[in-house]
XYZ file of C-alpha atoms in Angstrom:
84
model
C 0.000 0.000 0.000
C 1.110 3.575 -0.615
C -0.414 4.721 2.678
C 2.092 6.151 5.127
C 2.692 4.071 8.215
C 3.917 4.966 11.667
C 5.758 1.872 12.940
C 5.800 1.135 16.652
C 8.541 3.176 18.277
C 8.456 5.907 15.598
C 9.280 9.456 16.576
C 6.640 11.743 15.093
C 7.623 15.356 14.480
C 4.808 17.850 15.037
C 4.305 21.501 14.130
C 1.779 23.882 15.591
C -1.605 23.801 13.840
C -3.122 26.869 12.228
C -6.542 26.750 13.877
C -8.178 28.688 11.042
C -6.770 26.888 8.003
C -6.418 23.133 8.433
C -4.870 21.546 5.358
C -6.850 18.641 3.914
C -4.901 15.451 3.229
C -2.301 16.266 5.868
C -1.782 14.184 8.977
C -2.768 15.787 12.258
C -2.294 15.088 15.948
C -5.706 15.425 17.615
C -7.152 15.153 21.105
C -10.479 13.301 21.438
C -12.122 14.832 24.510
C -14.840 12.166 24.743
C -12.263 9.370 25.040
C -9.490 11.418 26.716
C -6.962 10.193 24.156
C -4.715 11.437 21.358
C -4.659 10.141 17.765
C -2.725 10.712 14.541
C -5.064 10.763 11.551
C -5.329 12.081 8.003
C -7.568 15.156 7.743
C -10.049 14.992 4.844
C -12.775 17.300 3.534
C -16.161 15.772 2.728
C -18.263 18.611 1.352
C -18.589 21.116 4.173
C -17.517 18.559 6.803
C -14.055 17.432 7.839
C -13.149 13.957 9.048
C -10.117 12.274 10.542
C -9.287 9.131 8.568
C -7.151 6.341 10.075
C -4.438 4.662 8.013
C -5.828 1.290 9.115
C -9.546 1.490 8.344
C -9.990 -2.241 8.969
C -9.584 -1.666 12.702
C -10.311 2.052 13.293
C -13.262 4.215 12.234
C -13.293 7.667 10.689
C -13.937 10.481 13.173
C -16.041 13.539 12.332
C -14.357 16.814 13.233
C -16.713 18.208 15.876
C -16.354 20.389 18.954
C -15.352 17.197 20.792
C -12.141 16.971 18.696
C -9.256 19.384 19.212
C -6.569 19.578 16.523
C -3.296 20.015 18.384
C -0.771 20.077 15.559
C 0.015 18.806 12.104
C 2.545 16.048 11.515
C 5.696 17.483 9.935
C 7.527 14.190 9.613
C 8.249 10.770 11.025
C 11.436 8.810 11.402
C 12.423 5.398 12.696
C 15.211 2.909 12.374
C 15.432 -0.828 12.580
C 18.110 -2.880 14.279
C 18.682 -6.147 12.510
């Protein structure tokens, strides 16, 4: 698959989010107030609505961007290494 992955142990680099202009198709770091948890998801526009799309849609559901979701930052990069 051409989807980006974030392997276990990855270091994710974040940059402060522009709260007025969220960029569709970028990955964001968001806080889900209802579940008191943080997620990394792809931000998508669906008409006038925005959703957070997981990279693994077989396990995780899309999340509608509502007042219960706070976008903390956008993902600027990710790096990891493997010891063989």
